[in-house]
Coordinates of C-alpha atoms in Angstrom, one line a residue:
M410 CA -41.3 -5.8 -56.3
E411 CA -44.9 -4.9 -57.3
Q412 CA -43.6 -1.6 -58.8
S413 CA -41.0 -3.4 -60.9
M414 CA -43.6 -5.9 -62.2
K415 CA -45.8 -2.9 -63.1
N416 CA -42.9 -1.2 -65.0
L417 CA -42.2 -4.5 -66.8
R418 CA -45.9 -4.8 -67.9
L419 CA -45.9 -1.2 -69.1
E420 CA -42.6 -1.8 -71.0
V421 CA -44.1 -5.0 -72.6
A422 CA -47.3 -3.1 -73.5
D423 CA -45.3 -0.3 -75.0
R424 CA -43.3 -2.7 -77.0
E425 CA -46.3 -4.5 -78.2
S426 CA -48.0 -1.3 -79.2
Q427 CA -45.1 -0.9 -81.7
Y428 CA -46.0 -4.2 -83.3
G429 CA -48.9 -5.6 -85.4
Y430 CA -49.3 -9.1 -86.6
V431 CA -49.5 -10.7 -90.1
Y432 CA -53.1 -11.6 -90.8
A433 CA -52.9 -12.7 -94.5
V434 CA -50.3 -12.8 -97.3
S435 CA -51.1 -12.4 -101.0
G436 CA -47.9 -12.0 -102.9
P437 CA -46.4 -8.6 -102.2
V438 CA -49.6 -7.5 -100.4
V439 CA -49.7 -8.4 -96.7
T440 CA -52.7 -7.7 -94.4
A441 CA -51.8 -7.0 -90.7
S442 CA -53.9 -6.7 -87.6
S443 CA -53.5 -4.7 -84.4
M444 CA -52.3 -1.7 -86.4
S445 CA -54.3 1.0 -84.8
G446 CA -52.4 4.3 -84.5
S447 CA -50.6 3.7 -87.9
A448 CA -50.7 6.3 -90.7
M449 CA -51.2 6.0 -94.4
Y450 CA -47.9 5.5 -96.3
E451 CA -46.1 4.7 -93.0
L452 CA -43.0 2.5 -93.3
V453 CA -43.3 -0.9 -91.6
R454 CA -41.0 -3.9 -91.2
V455 CA -42.8 -7.2 -91.9
G456 CA -41.9 -10.6 -90.4
H457 CA -38.8 -11.8 -88.6
G458 CA -36.8 -10.9 -91.6
E459 CA -37.8 -7.2 -91.2
L460 CA -38.9 -6.8 -94.9
V461 CA -39.5 -3.2 -95.9
G462 CA -43.2 -2.3 -96.5
E463 CA -45.5 0.6 -96.8
I464 CA -49.1 0.9 -95.5
I465 CA -51.4 1.6 -98.5
R466 CA -54.8 1.0 -96.9
L467 CA -56.3 1.3 -93.3
E468 CA -59.6 -0.3 -92.2
G469 CA -60.2 -0.3 -88.4
D470 CA -57.1 -1.8 -86.8
M471 CA -56.4 -3.7 -90.1
A472 CA -53.7 -2.4 -92.4
T473 CA -52.8 -3.4 -95.9
V474 CA -49.1 -3.3 -96.5
Q475 CA -47.3 -3.2 -99.9
V476 CA -44.0 -5.1 -99.3
Y477 CA -41.0 -4.0 -101.3
E478 CA -39.2 -7.4 -101.0
D479 CA -39.9 -11.1 -101.7
T480 CA -42.5 -12.2 -99.1
S481 CA -41.8 -16.0 -99.3
G482 CA -41.4 -17.3 -95.8
V483 CA -43.7 -14.8 -94.2
T484 CA -46.4 -16.5 -92.2
V485 CA -49.6 -15.6 -90.3
G486 CA -48.8 -14.3 -86.8
D487 CA -45.4 -12.9 -87.8
P488 CA -44.7 -9.4 -86.2
V489 CA -45.1 -6.2 -88.2
L490 CA -43.0 -3.4 -86.7
K491 CA -44.4 0.1 -87.0
T492 CA -41.7 2.7 -87.5
G493 CA -43.9 5.8 -87.3
K494 CA -42.1 7.4 -90.3
P495 CA -43.0 7.6 -94.0
L496 CA -40.9 6.0 -96.7
S497 CA -38.0 8.5 -97.0
V498 CA -34.7 9.0 -98.8
E499 CA -31.4 10.3 -97.5
L500 CA -30.2 13.4 -99.2
G501 CA -26.6 14.5 -98.8
P502 CA -23.1 14.2 -100.3
G503 CA -22.5 10.7 -101.8
I504 CA -25.6 10.5 -104.0
V505 CA -23.9 11.1 -107.4
N506 CA -21.7 8.4 -109.0
N507 CA -23.7 5.8 -107.0
I508 CA -26.3 3.1 -107.8
F509 CA -29.3 2.4 -105.6
D510 CA -32.2 0.0 -105.7
G511 CA -35.9 1.2 -105.7
I512 CA -35.9 2.1 -102.0
Q513 CA -32.5 3.8 -102.0
R514 CA -30.4 0.9 -100.7
P515 CA -26.9 1.2 -102.1
L516 CA -26.2 -1.9 -104.3
K517 CA -22.4 -1.5 -104.0
G518 CA -22.7 -1.3 -100.2
I519 CA -24.9 -4.4 -100.1
C520 CA -22.5 -6.3 -102.3
D521 CA -19.5 -5.3 -100.1
L522 CA -21.5 -6.4 -97.0
T523 CA -22.8 -9.7 -98.2
S524 CA -20.4 -10.7 -101.0
S525 CA -23.4 -11.8 -103.0
I526 CA -24.8 -10.8 -106.4
Y527 CA -28.3 -10.9 -104.9
I528 CA -29.9 -8.6 -102.4
P529 CA -30.7 -10.6 -99.2
K530 CA -34.1 -10.2 -97.7
G531 CA -34.4 -7.6 -94.9
V532 CA -30.9 -6.2 -95.4
N533 CA -30.6 -2.8 -93.7
V534 CA -27.7 -0.7 -95.0
P535 CA -27.5 3.1 -94.7
S536 CA -28.3 4.7 -98.1
L537 CA -25.3 7.1 -97.9
D538 CA -21.8 6.2 -96.5
C539 CA -21.8 7.5 -92.9
K540 CA -18.0 7.0 -92.5
A541 CA -16.9 8.8 -95.7
E542 CA -15.5 12.3 -94.9
W543 CA -16.2 15.3 -97.0
E544 CA -14.4 18.6 -97.1
F545 CA -17.0 21.1 -95.9
D546 CA -16.5 24.8 -96.7
P547 CA -19.0 27.1 -94.9
T548 CA -20.6 30.1 -96.7
H549 CA -18.4 33.0 -95.7
S550 CA -21.3 35.5 -95.6
L551 CA -23.0 33.6 -92.8
R552 CA -21.9 34.3 -89.2
S553 CA -23.2 33.6 -85.7
G554 CA -26.2 35.7 -84.9
M555 CA -27.5 35.9 -88.5
H556 CA -31.0 34.6 -89.5
I557 CA -31.2 31.5 -91.7
T558 CA -34.3 30.1 -93.3
G559 CA -35.3 26.8 -95.1
G560 CA -33.4 26.3 -98.4
D561 CA -30.6 28.7 -97.5
I562 CA -27.1 27.4 -98.6
F563 CA -24.8 27.4 -95.6
G564 CA -21.9 25.5 -97.0
V565 CA -20.4 23.7 -100.0
V566 CA -18.9 20.2 -100.5
H567 CA -16.9 19.6 -103.7
E568 CA -18.2 16.1 -104.2
N569 CA -16.2 15.7 -107.4
S570 CA -14.8 17.8 -110.2
L571 CA -18.2 18.1 -111.9
V572 CA -20.6 18.5 -108.9
K573 CA -20.4 21.2 -106.3
H574 CA -22.7 19.9 -103.6
R575 CA -24.5 22.9 -102.0
I576 CA -25.4 22.1 -98.4
M577 CA -28.9 23.5 -97.7
L578 CA -30.9 24.0 -94.5
S579 CA -34.0 21.7 -94.5
P580 CA -37.1 23.5 -95.9
K581 CA -38.9 23.0 -92.6
A582 CA -36.2 24.7 -90.5
Q583 CA -35.4 28.3 -89.6
G584 CA -33.9 30.3 -86.9
T585 CA -30.8 32.3 -85.7
I586 CA -27.3 30.8 -86.2
K587 CA -25.6 30.0 -82.9
W588 CA -22.7 28.1 -84.4
I589 CA -21.5 27.1 -87.9
A590 CA -18.7 24.6 -88.4
P591 CA -15.3 25.9 -89.7
S592 CA -13.8 24.5 -92.9
G593 CA -12.7 20.9 -92.5
N594 CA -13.5 17.3 -93.1
Y595 CA -16.8 16.0 -91.7
N596 CA -19.0 13.0 -92.3
I597 CA -22.7 13.3 -93.1
T598 CA -23.7 12.7 -89.4
D599 CA -21.4 15.3 -87.9
N600 CA -23.1 18.5 -86.7
V601 CA -22.1 21.4 -88.9
L602 CA -24.8 24.0 -87.9
E603 CA -26.5 24.9 -84.7
I604 CA -29.6 27.2 -84.9
E605 CA -32.0 28.6 -82.3
F606 CA -35.7 29.3 -82.9
D607 CA -38.3 30.2 -80.3
G608 CA -36.0 29.2 -77.4
H609 CA -35.2 25.8 -78.9
T610 CA -31.8 24.9 -80.2
T611 CA -31.4 22.4 -83.0
N612 CA -28.4 20.8 -84.6
H613 CA -28.1 20.2 -88.3
T614 CA -25.9 17.8 -90.3
M615 CA -25.1 17.6 -94.0
L616 CA -27.9 15.0 -94.3
Q617 CA -31.6 15.6 -94.9
I618 CA -34.3 12.9 -94.7
W619 CA -37.3 13.6 -97.0
P620 CA -40.5 11.6 -97.7
V621 CA -40.6 10.4 -101.3
R622 CA -44.3 11.0 -101.9
Q623 CA -44.1 14.6 -100.7
P624 CA -42.8 17.2 -103.3
R625 CA -40.1 19.5 -102.0
P626 CA -41.4 23.0 -101.6
V627 CA -40.3 25.8 -104.0
A628 CA -40.7 29.6 -104.0
E629 CA -42.4 29.7 -107.4
K630 CA -42.9 27.6 -110.5
L631 CA -41.7 29.2 -113.7
P632 CA -42.2 28.5 -117.5
G633 CA -39.2 26.8 -119.2
N634 CA -37.2 29.1 -121.5
H635 CA -34.0 27.1 -122.4
P636 CA -33.9 24.1 -124.6
L637 CA -32.8 20.7 -123.4
L638 CA -30.2 20.0 -126.1
T639 CA -30.0 16.3 -126.7
G640 CA -27.4 15.9 -129.5
Q641 CA -30.0 14.2 -131.6
R642 CA -30.8 16.3 -134.7
I643 CA -34.4 15.2 -135.1
L644 CA -35.2 16.1 -131.5
D645 CA -33.3 19.4 -131.3
A646 CA -34.4 20.7 -134.6
L647 CA -38.0 19.5 -135.0
F648 CA -39.4 18.5 -131.5
P649 CA -37.4 20.4 -128.9
C650 CA -38.0 20.0 -125.1
V651 CA -37.2 22.6 -122.5
Q652 CA -35.1 22.2 -119.3
G653 CA -37.8 21.3 -116.8
G654 CA -40.1 19.9 -119.5
T655 CA -42.0 16.6 -119.6
T656 CA -41.5 14.1 -122.5
A657 CA -42.9 10.7 -123.4
I658 CA -41.1 8.2 -125.6
P659 CA -43.6 5.5 -126.5
G660 CA -42.5 2.7 -128.8
A661 CA -42.6 -1.0 -129.4
F662 CA -39.9 -3.5 -128.3
G663 CA -36.6 -2.8 -130.2
C664 CA -37.4 0.7 -131.4
G665 CA -34.7 2.3 -129.4
K666 CA -36.4 3.9 -126.3
T667 CA -33.5 2.9 -124.0
V668 CA -30.9 4.1 -126.5
I669 CA -32.5 7.6 -126.7
S670 CA -32.7 7.7 -122.9
Q671 CA -29.1 6.8 -122.6
S672 CA -28.1 9.3 -125.3
L673 CA -29.9 12.0 -123.3
S674 CA -28.0 10.9 -120.2
K675 CA -24.6 11.0 -122.1
Y676 CA -24.8 14.1 -124.2
S677 CA -27.6 16.5 -123.0
N678 CA -26.9 19.9 -121.5
S679 CA -28.1 18.9 -118.0
D680 CA -26.0 19.4 -114.9
I681 CA -27.2 16.2 -113.1
I682 CA -28.7 13.0 -114.5
V683 CA -30.9 10.7 -112.5
Y684 CA -31.5 7.4 -114.5
V685 CA -34.3 5.2 -113.1
G686 CA -34.4 1.7 -114.6
C687 CA -37.9 0.7 -113.6
G688 CA -38.8 -2.9 -114.4
E689 CA -36.6 -3.2 -117.5
R690 CA -33.8 -5.6 -118.2
G691 CA -30.9 -5.7 -115.7
N692 CA -28.4 -5.7 -118.6
E693 CA -29.6 -2.1 -119.6
M694 CA -28.3 -0.9 -116.2
S695 CA -25.1 -2.9 -116.7
E696 CA -24.6 -1.1 -120.0
V697 CA -24.9 2.2 -118.3
L698 CA -22.4 1.2 -115.6
R699 CA -20.0 -0.1 -118.3
D700 CA -20.3 2.8 -120.8
F701 CA -20.7 5.9 -118.7
P702 CA -17.4 5.9 -116.9
Q703 CA -15.6 5.8 -120.2
L704 CA -17.5 8.8 -121.7
T705 CA -16.2 12.2 -120.9
V706 CA -17.3 15.8 -120.8
E707 CA -14.9 18.8 -121.0
M708 CA -14.8 20.9 -117.9
D709 CA -12.3 23.8 -117.6
G710 CA -10.1 22.2 -120.3
K711 CA -10.1 18.8 -118.6
Q712 CA -12.0 15.6 -119.6
E713 CA -14.2 14.3 -116.8
S714 CA -16.2 11.1 -116.7
I715 CA -20.0 11.7 -117.0
M716 CA -20.6 9.1 -114.3
K717 CA -19.6 11.9 -111.9
R718 CA -22.8 13.7 -112.6
T719 CA -25.1 10.6 -112.8
T720 CA -27.1 8.7 -110.2
L721 CA -28.7 5.4 -111.0
V722 CA -31.8 3.9 -109.4
A723 CA -32.0 0.3 -110.5
N724 CA -35.2 -1.6 -110.0
T725 CA -35.0 -4.2 -112.8
S726 CA -37.5 -6.8 -113.9
N727 CA -36.1 -9.5 -111.6
M728 CA -36.6 -7.3 -108.5
P729 CA -39.9 -7.2 -106.5
V730 CA -42.7 -5.7 -108.5
A731 CA -44.0 -3.4 -105.7
A732 CA -40.7 -1.6 -105.4
R733 CA -41.1 -0.3 -109.0
E734 CA -43.6 2.3 -107.7
A735 CA -41.1 3.4 -105.0
S736 CA -38.2 3.6 -107.5
I737 CA -40.1 6.3 -109.5
Y738 CA -40.7 8.4 -106.4
T739 CA -37.1 7.8 -105.1
G740 CA -35.8 9.1 -108.5
I741 CA -37.9 12.2 -108.6
T742 CA -37.1 13.1 -104.9
L743 CA -33.3 12.9 -105.6
S744 CA -33.9 15.1 -108.7
E745 CA -35.8 17.7 -106.7
Y746 CA -32.9 17.8 -104.2
F747 CA -30.4 18.8 -106.8
R748 CA -32.9 21.1 -108.4
D749 CA -33.1 23.0 -105.1
M750 CA -29.3 23.6 -105.3
G751 CA -29.9 25.5 -108.6
Y752 CA -29.0 22.7 -111.0
N753 CA -30.8 21.6 -114.2
V754 CA -31.6 18.0 -113.7
S755 CA -32.9 15.4 -116.2
M756 CA -34.6 12.3 -114.9
M757 CA -35.0 9.3 -117.2
A758 CA -37.7 6.9 -116.2
D759 CA -37.3 3.6 -118.2
S760 CA -40.1 2.5 -118.3
T761 CA -43.3 4.0 -116.8
S762 CA -45.3 1.1 -118.3
R763 CA -43.7 -1.3 -115.9
W764 CA -44.6 1.0 -113.1
A765 CA -48.2 1.1 -114.3
E766 CA -48.1 -2.7 -114.4
A767 CA -47.0 -2.8 -110.8
L768 CA -49.9 -0.5 -109.9
R769 CA -52.2 -3.0 -111.8
E770 CA -50.9 -6.0 -109.9
I771 CA -51.3 -4.3 -106.4
S772 CA -54.7 -3.0 -107.4
G773 CA -55.8 -6.5 -108.5
R774 CA -54.6 -8.0 -105.2
L775 CA -56.6 -5.3 -103.3
A776 CA -59.7 -6.3 -105.3
E777 CA -60.2 -2.8 -106.6
M778 CA -62.6 -2.2 -109.5
P779 CA -60.5 -2.4 -112.7
A780 CA -60.7 0.1 -115.5
D781 CA -59.4 -0.1 -119.1
S782 CA -57.2 -3.2 -119.6
G783 CA -57.3 -4.0 -115.9
Y784 CA -55.4 -0.9 -114.9
P785 CA -56.8 0.9 -111.8
A786 CA -59.1 3.9 -112.3
Y787 CA -56.6 6.2 -110.7
L788 CA -53.8 5.5 -113.2
G789 CA -54.1 8.9 -114.8
A790 CA -54.0 10.7 -111.5
R791 CA -50.9 8.8 -110.3
L792 CA -49.1 9.5 -113.6
A793 CA -50.1 13.2 -113.4
S794 CA -48.9 13.5 -109.7
F795 CA -45.5 12.2 -110.9
Y796 CA -45.1 14.3 -114.0
E797 CA -46.3 17.5 -112.3
R798 CA -43.2 17.4 -110.1
A799 CA -41.2 18.4 -113.1
G800 CA -40.6 22.0 -114.0
R801 CA -38.3 25.1 -113.8
V802 CA -38.5 26.8 -110.4
H803 CA -37.3 29.7 -108.3
C804 CA -35.7 27.8 -105.5
L805 CA -36.4 28.5 -101.8
G806 CA -33.8 30.3 -99.7
G807 CA -30.6 32.3 -100.5
P808 CA -28.4 33.3 -102.1
E809 CA -31.1 35.0 -104.3
P810 CA -32.1 34.4 -107.0
R811 CA -31.5 30.7 -107.6
Y812 CA -33.2 28.8 -110.4
G813 CA -33.2 25.1 -111.0
S814 CA -35.2 22.6 -113.1
V815 CA -36.3 19.0 -113.2
G816 CA -37.1 17.6 -116.7
I817 CA -38.7 14.1 -116.9
V818 CA -38.2 11.9 -119.9
G819 CA -40.5 8.8 -119.5
A820 CA -40.2 5.8 -121.8
V821 CA -43.5 4.0 -122.4
S822 CA -43.6 0.4 -123.6
P823 CA -47.1 -0.2 -125.0
P824 CA -47.8 -3.9 -125.8
G825 CA -47.3 -4.5 -129.5
G826 CA -46.5 -0.8 -130.0
D827 CA -50.2 0.1 -129.7
F828 CA -50.4 3.8 -128.9
A829 CA -54.1 3.4 -127.8
D830 CA -52.8 1.6 -124.7
P831 CA -54.2 3.2 -121.5
V832 CA -50.7 4.0 -120.1
T833 CA -49.7 5.7 -123.4
S834 CA -53.0 7.6 -123.7
A835 CA -52.9 8.8 -120.1
T836 CA -49.2 9.9 -120.5
L837 CA -49.9 11.8 -123.7
S838 CA -52.7 13.8 -122.0
I839 CA -50.1 15.0 -119.5
V840 CA -46.8 15.5 -121.2
Q841 CA -45.9 18.4 -123.5
V842 CA -43.5 16.6 -125.8
F843 CA -44.2 13.3 -127.7
W844 CA -41.3 11.5 -129.4
G845 CA -43.2 8.6 -131.1
L846 CA -41.0 5.7 -132.2
D847 CA -42.0 3.9 -135.3
K848 CA -41.5 0.1 -135.7
K849 CA -41.2 0.4 -139.5
L850 CA -38.4 3.0 -139.3
A851 CA -36.6 0.7 -136.7
Q852 CA -36.9 -2.3 -139.1
R853 CA -35.3 -0.2 -141.9
K854 CA -32.5 0.5 -139.4
H855 CA -33.4 4.2 -139.4
F856 CA -32.3 5.4 -136.0
P857 CA -33.4 7.4 -134.0
S858 CA -36.7 5.9 -135.2
V859 CA -38.7 9.0 -134.2
N860 CA -41.7 9.3 -136.6
W861 CA -41.6 13.0 -137.7
L862 CA -45.3 12.9 -138.8
I863 CA -46.8 11.9 -135.5
S864 CA -44.4 13.4 -133.0
Y865 CA -45.0 16.9 -131.6
S866 CA -43.7 19.5 -129.1
K867 CA -45.8 22.1 -127.3
Y868 CA -42.7 24.1 -126.3
L869 CA -42.0 25.7 -129.7
R870 CA -43.5 29.0 -128.8
A871 CA -41.7 29.1 -125.4
L872 CA -38.3 28.7 -127.1
D873 CA -38.8 31.3 -129.8
D874 CA -37.1 34.0 -127.7
Y875 CA -34.0 31.8 -127.2
Y876 CA -33.7 30.9 -130.9
D877 CA -34.2 34.6 -131.9
R878 CA -31.4 35.7 -129.7
N879 CA -28.9 32.9 -130.6
F880 CA -30.0 31.4 -134.0
P881 CA -32.3 34.0 -135.7
E882 CA -32.9 32.0 -138.9
F883 CA -33.6 28.7 -137.1
V884 CA -37.4 29.0 -136.7
G885 CA -37.9 29.7 -140.4
L886 CA -35.6 26.8 -141.3
R887 CA -37.6 24.4 -139.1
T888 CA -40.9 25.5 -140.5
K889 CA -39.6 24.9 -144.1
M890 CA -38.2 21.5 -143.2
N891 CA -41.5 20.4 -141.7
E892 CA -43.4 21.6 -144.8
I893 CA -41.0 19.6 -147.1
L894 CA -41.5 16.4 -145.0
Q895 CA -45.3 16.8 -145.0
E896 CA -45.3 17.5 -148.8
E897 CA -43.2 14.4 -149.4
E898 CA -45.7 12.3 -147.5
E899 CA -48.5 13.5 -149.8
L900 CA -46.5 13.1 -152.9
S901 CA -45.4 9.5 -152.1
E902 CA -49.0 8.3 -152.6
I903 CA -49.1 9.9 -156.1
V904 CA -45.7 8.4 -156.9
Q905 CA -46.9 4.9 -156.0
L906 CA -49.8 5.4 -158.4
V907 CA -48.3 7.1 -161.4
G908 CA -44.5 7.0 -160.9
K909 CA -41.9 9.7 -160.3
A910 CA -41.5 10.7 -164.0
S911 CA -45.0 12.2 -164.3
L912 CA -44.4 14.7 -161.4
A913 CA -43.7 18.4 -161.9
E914 CA -40.1 19.4 -161.6
S915 CA -40.6 21.3 -158.4
D916 CA -42.2 18.1 -156.9
K917 CA -39.2 16.1 -158.0
I918 CA -37.0 18.6 -156.1
T919 CA -39.2 18.2 -153.0
L920 CA -38.9 14.4 -153.1
E921 CA -35.1 14.5 -153.5
I922 CA -34.5 17.0 -150.7
A923 CA -36.9 15.1 -148.4
R924 CA -34.8 12.0 -149.1
I925 CA -31.6 14.0 -148.1
I926 CA -33.3 15.3 -145.0
K927 CA -34.4 11.8 -143.9
D928 CA -31.2 9.9 -144.8
D929 CA -28.6 12.5 -144.0
F930 CA -30.1 14.8 -141.4
L931 CA -32.7 12.9 -139.4
Q932 CA -30.8 9.7 -139.3
Q933 CA -27.8 9.4 -136.9
N934 CA -25.2 6.7 -136.3
G935 CA -24.8 6.4 -132.6
Y936 CA -21.7 4.2 -133.0
S937 CA -19.7 6.7 -134.9
N938 CA -17.4 9.4 -133.5
Y939 CA -18.7 12.1 -135.9
D940 CA -22.4 11.5 -135.5
R941 CA -23.2 10.1 -132.0
F942 CA -23.6 13.7 -130.8
C943 CA -24.5 16.7 -132.9
P944 CA -24.0 20.1 -131.4
F945 CA -26.7 22.6 -132.2
Y946 CA -24.5 24.9 -134.3
K947 CA -23.8 21.9 -136.6
T948 CA -27.6 21.1 -136.7
V949 CA -28.5 24.7 -137.8
G950 CA -25.6 24.8 -140.3
M951 CA -26.8 21.6 -142.0
M952 CA -30.4 22.9 -142.1
R953 CA -29.3 26.2 -143.6
N954 CA -27.5 24.5 -146.5
I955 CA -30.2 21.9 -147.2
I956 CA -33.0 24.4 -147.2
G957 CA -30.8 26.9 -149.1
F958 CA -30.3 24.3 -151.8
Y959 CA -34.0 23.5 -151.9
D960 CA -35.1 27.2 -152.2
Q961 CA -32.5 28.0 -154.9
A962 CA -33.4 24.8 -156.9
R963 CA -37.2 25.7 -156.8
H964 CA -36.4 29.3 -157.8
A965 CA -34.2 28.2 -160.7
V966 CA -37.0 25.8 -162.0
E967 CA -39.8 28.4 -161.6
V968 CA -37.8 31.3 -163.2
T969 CA -36.9 29.3 -166.3
A970 CA -40.2 27.4 -166.6
Q971 CA -41.4 29.5 -169.6
S972 CA -38.0 30.0 -171.3
D973 CA -36.3 27.9 -173.9
R974 CA -33.5 26.9 -171.6
R975 CA -35.6 25.2 -168.9
V976 CA -33.8 24.1 -165.7
T977 CA -35.0 20.6 -164.7
W978 CA -34.1 18.4 -161.7
A979 CA -32.2 16.1 -164.1
L980 CA -30.0 19.1 -165.2
I981 CA -29.5 20.3 -161.6
R982 CA -28.4 16.8 -160.5
E983 CA -26.0 16.4 -163.5
A984 CA -24.4 19.9 -163.1
M985 CA -24.3 20.0 -159.3
G986 CA -23.6 16.3 -158.5
P987 CA -20.5 17.0 -156.4
T988 CA -22.3 19.8 -154.5
I989 CA -25.3 17.5 -153.7
H990 CA -22.7 14.9 -152.5
K991 CA -21.2 17.5 -150.2
I992 CA -24.6 18.3 -148.8
S993 CA -25.2 14.7 -148.0
S994 CA -21.7 14.5 -146.4
M995 CA -22.1 17.4 -144.0
K996 CA -22.9 14.9 -141.1
F997 CA -19.4 13.4 -141.4
K998 CA -17.8 16.6 -139.9
D999 CA -16.6 15.6 -136.5
P1000 CA -17.2 18.3 -133.8
K1001 CA -14.5 17.0 -131.6
A1002 CA -11.8 16.5 -134.2
D1003 CA -12.5 19.4 -136.5
G1004 CA -13.7 22.0 -134.0
K1005 CA -16.6 24.5 -134.3
E1006 CA -14.7 27.2 -136.3
K1007 CA -13.6 24.8 -139.0
I1008 CA -17.0 23.2 -139.4
L1009 CA -18.8 26.6 -139.6
R1010 CA -16.2 27.9 -142.2
E1011 CA -16.8 24.8 -144.3
F1012 CA -20.5 25.1 -144.1
E1013 CA -20.2 28.8 -145.2
E1014 CA -18.0 27.7 -148.2
L1015 CA -20.6 25.1 -149.2
S1016 CA -23.4 27.7 -149.0
E1017 CA -21.3 30.0 -151.4
E1018 CA -20.7 27.0 -153.7
I1019 CA -24.5 26.2 -153.9
T1020 CA -25.2 29.9 -154.7
A1021 CA -22.5 30.0 -157.4
G1022 CA -23.7 26.7 -158.9
F1023 CA -27.2 27.9 -159.4
R1024 CA -26.0 31.2 -160.8
N1025 CA -24.0 29.3 -163.4
L1026 CA -27.0 27.2 -164.2
E1027 CA -29.3 30.2 -164.8
D1028 CA -26.6 31.9 -166.9
L1029 CA -26.3 29.0 -169.3

């Protein structure tokens, strides 16, 4: 009897050691007592509703917990369950073509379970469907008795017609294969691999659990060498980004940040898209869910929905503020997982300003010393730790060599479009590409409203080799186009003072060609079939003809300047009106309907027409 009472007391003490107690509540920040033995960033369950939280500060046996759900109803004395594990995500088949909240709870699964449009407090649903069966095909080169190490691909699941999900051994595991599952249907909790290391045997499933704040290991980080083609002419031609690059899109409300992010998701040359809606309107995620299934990409002659390569992490403005921070880390961890398979991944974070505001709110409740505009002093460090997880890498494990990349495109929403805002300033000191959106361009309905005078890309040198191999004349065309736009900006001030008529003929040509570049090249209509996406060959073809016309017009004016039959801009416009109209109409060529060969042939014919037109002018 005495022994059973002793066992009961030990059991109660053991159970009590797993719990702390709520000491104070301040919005999403809860202070808990009796938390000795806990670790930083440990996952805890707060209150009787078991709300998800994360320890962000430890003092003695007191812990400060950031709660990722609404804390209304939590009272002093409520239990706080210690889990002993960090906030982690589930990685395995079933991630793509799915939508999660900021802490990787599946929204569709919650909706099916609760039949509610809202997420109930404390709901506990597995992130990935444990009952769904996937057709597992083991790697044929691996057999029992062979060595296997972290990152090695030991099987493949054809998740859908766009994504071949490569099943990898966890980076922390290694050993000798004792058994590998034969081809067949398995769910993500079934054992498919048994390995032995140092006398210990471990079983492995298709599922990996990984802490979100810990970057996944790689063999080596490499410089980017392939452009991220967006389908937007101004971005591909003037301010290119590489696969595995970091980009910021700051802009005021209504400038088109979300539209550019969605265009990248729809048309870029990435293998996988992870779209994180962080603190923005819920309707933006609804748009993605509505539009993406209807958009297709051609794969082996078949049209496939781009939703099959997309994962959504939705943490909209009406969801708890604290979960915004987690959503960014959830998104980047999912991206790193696909990168390790050897895919080129693009992660869209819309918007990092809302994440920074969440940091500011938590920091304020912790009574930390505020820095500029109330943001915490460690804002820059947090942003840097997020952006530095991007990059092109040599992946761990075999088959060798395997290369993947994660590119991050972060939208920034500075209040009132002020680029001196702390979040924008800190972001621009980290990222390599800056696509600055201009309110005045947006008001003129010039979209994409990227200001070509303030935007920049630091990847131009890195991409020169790619352009020299595939489009040898492109670098010269881009330099010339930038010069024309810069010259036009300087001339516009003179025109406002003295009028266009008093300009030199060559300056009139510069102004007119700059207008064609701005209106017919840099501007794109995202709602049209012909212009919502512009392949790179079409971009280069348009640049070649515009710059070719400019060079020949300048040459004709300069050559005849001293002769009796001077060629002026008025004469060129009168004699070559139809040709100028054709140059302006190049954007109307539809890549899908007309095809690459026809478009290139028509561009070549137009180039010959321009040359013939100027030859006739000079012979007059």
